[in-house]
Coordinates of C-alpha atoms in Angstrom, one line a residue:
M1 CA 100.2 94.9 78.2
I2 CA 97.4 97.4 79.0
D3 CA 94.6 97.5 76.4
N4 CA 92.0 100.2 77.3
Q5 CA 89.7 98.9 74.6
E6 CA 89.6 95.3 75.9
L7 CA 86.1 94.3 76.9
V8 CA 85.6 93.7 80.6
F9 CA 83.0 91.8 82.6
V10 CA 80.6 94.6 83.6
V11 CA 78.0 93.8 86.4
D12 CA 75.3 95.6 88.4
E13 CA 75.7 96.6 92.0
N14 CA 74.7 93.0 93.0
N15 CA 77.4 91.4 90.8
K16 CA 74.9 90.3 88.1
P17 CA 76.2 90.3 84.5
L18 CA 75.4 93.2 82.2
K19 CA 76.6 94.1 78.7
P20 CA 80.5 94.1 78.4
Q21 CA 82.2 97.4 78.0
P22 CA 85.7 98.6 77.0
R23 CA 88.0 98.9 80.0
S24 CA 88.4 102.6 79.5
M25 CA 84.6 103.1 79.4
A26 CA 84.1 101.0 82.6
H27 CA 86.6 103.2 84.4
Q28 CA 85.4 106.5 82.9
K29 CA 81.8 105.8 83.8
N30 CA 82.7 104.1 87.1
L31 CA 80.8 100.9 86.1
W32 CA 80.8 97.9 88.4
H33 CA 83.1 95.1 87.0
R34 CA 84.8 91.9 88.1
T35 CA 88.5 91.6 88.9
T36 CA 90.9 89.2 90.6
G37 CA 93.5 89.8 93.3
I38 CA 96.1 87.0 93.9
W39 CA 98.4 87.0 96.9
V40 CA 101.6 85.1 96.2
I41 CA 103.0 83.6 99.4
N42 CA 106.1 81.5 100.0
R43 CA 106.7 78.8 102.6
K44 CA 108.7 81.4 104.7
K45 CA 105.3 83.3 105.0
Q46 CA 106.6 86.1 102.9
I47 CA 104.4 87.9 100.4
L48 CA 105.5 88.8 96.9
C49 CA 105.0 92.6 96.4
Q50 CA 105.1 94.5 93.2
K51 CA 105.9 98.0 92.2
R52 CA 103.4 98.9 89.5
S53 CA 104.7 100.2 86.2
H54 CA 104.4 103.9 85.6
K55 CA 102.5 103.0 82.4
K56 CA 99.5 101.7 84.5
D57 CA 96.3 103.7 84.3
I58 CA 95.4 103.1 88.0
Q59 CA 97.9 103.8 90.7
P60 CA 101.0 104.0 88.5
G61 CA 104.3 103.5 90.4
M62 CA 102.6 102.4 93.6
W63 CA 103.5 99.2 95.6
E64 CA 100.9 96.4 96.0
A65 CA 100.9 93.1 97.8
F66 CA 98.9 91.3 95.1
F67 CA 98.5 90.6 91.4
G68 CA 95.5 90.3 89.2
G69 CA 93.4 92.0 86.6
H70 CA 90.0 92.6 84.9
L71 CA 87.9 89.7 83.9
A72 CA 86.9 89.4 80.2
P73 CA 83.2 88.8 79.4
N74 CA 82.0 85.4 80.6
E75 CA 85.5 84.6 82.1
T76 CA 85.6 82.8 85.4
Y77 CA 87.5 84.3 88.3
S78 CA 89.9 81.4 88.6
H79 CA 90.7 81.3 84.9
N80 CA 91.5 85.0 85.0
A81 CA 93.7 84.6 88.0
T82 CA 95.8 81.9 86.3
C83 CA 96.1 84.1 83.1
E84 CA 97.1 87.1 85.1
L85 CA 99.9 85.2 86.9
T86 CA 101.2 84.0 83.5
E87 CA 101.0 87.4 82.0
E88 CA 102.4 89.4 84.9
L89 CA 104.9 87.0 86.4
G90 CA 105.5 84.5 83.7
I91 CA 104.4 81.5 85.8
K92 CA 102.0 78.8 84.8
V93 CA 99.6 77.8 87.6
D94 CA 96.9 75.2 87.6
E95 CA 93.5 76.6 88.8
N96 CA 93.4 73.8 91.4
N97 CA 96.6 75.3 93.0
L98 CA 94.8 78.6 93.7
I99 CA 93.3 78.9 97.2
P100 CA 90.0 80.9 96.8
Y101 CA 89.3 83.3 99.7
K102 CA 86.2 85.4 98.9
I103 CA 84.5 87.8 96.5
F104 CA 83.7 91.2 98.0
K105 CA 82.2 94.5 96.9
S106 CA 84.7 97.3 96.6
D107 CA 83.1 100.7 96.1
K108 CA 85.8 103.3 95.7
P109 CA 85.5 106.8 94.3
T110 CA 87.8 105.9 91.4
H111 CA 86.4 102.5 90.5
R112 CA 83.8 100.0 91.5
E113 CA 84.5 96.3 91.4
F114 CA 83.8 92.8 92.7
P115 CA 87.2 91.3 93.2
Q116 CA 87.8 87.6 94.1
V117 CA 90.8 87.2 96.3
F118 CA 93.0 84.1 95.9
A119 CA 96.2 82.9 97.5
L120 CA 99.0 81.0 95.8
I121 CA 101.6 79.2 97.8
T122 CA 104.9 78.9 95.9
D123 CA 108.6 79.0 96.4
T124 CA 109.5 79.7 92.8
K125 CA 112.0 82.4 92.1
N126 CA 111.8 82.2 88.3
F127 CA 109.6 85.2 87.4
S128 CA 109.5 86.8 84.0
L129 CA 108.0 90.3 84.5
E130 CA 105.6 92.0 82.2
K131 CA 107.4 95.3 82.1
D132 CA 104.3 97.3 81.1
E133 CA 102.7 96.0 84.3
I134 CA 105.4 95.6 86.9
E135 CA 108.7 97.5 87.6
K136 CA 110.0 95.5 90.5
L137 CA 109.3 92.5 92.8
V138 CA 110.2 92.2 96.5
W139 CA 109.4 89.4 99.1
K140 CA 108.2 91.0 102.3
D141 CA 107.5 89.4 105.7
L142 CA 103.8 88.9 106.5
E143 CA 104.2 91.1 109.6
E144 CA 105.8 93.9 107.6
V145 CA 103.0 93.9 105.0
K146 CA 100.4 93.7 107.8
N147 CA 101.9 96.7 109.5
I148 CA 102.0 98.7 106.3
L149 CA 98.4 97.9 105.6
L150 CA 97.3 98.9 109.1
D151 CA 99.2 102.2 108.8

């Protein structure tokens, strides 16, 4: 569930920790903060895509090819990733099963963040959706997602 008053891990433009701020304030003031993005991939090389809930404050109703969220103060990226997968998809994942990719700087007009990207390889079909977060799930072929992203 979305809580705009939850504290998020706010950082400076070099990803150095600052004083935590409420999620709503971080977005309103366009403060740098940490997030995760987890790509869920099956052995057929399909990517699990989500249609975001219309209750979301950022890009409601849009399709995304990853899952994730905002880090709490002093939370590690990998811990947040496992918590987000449990919260959004209802699956329990050991941090050691996540494949870390990289942390990058994302400076968009609507929000500034330092996301760490992870991959999770799984063939599970037993998802329990957080309805306030996700409306629908669809497996898409890697090539299809790649073409959508390139367009």
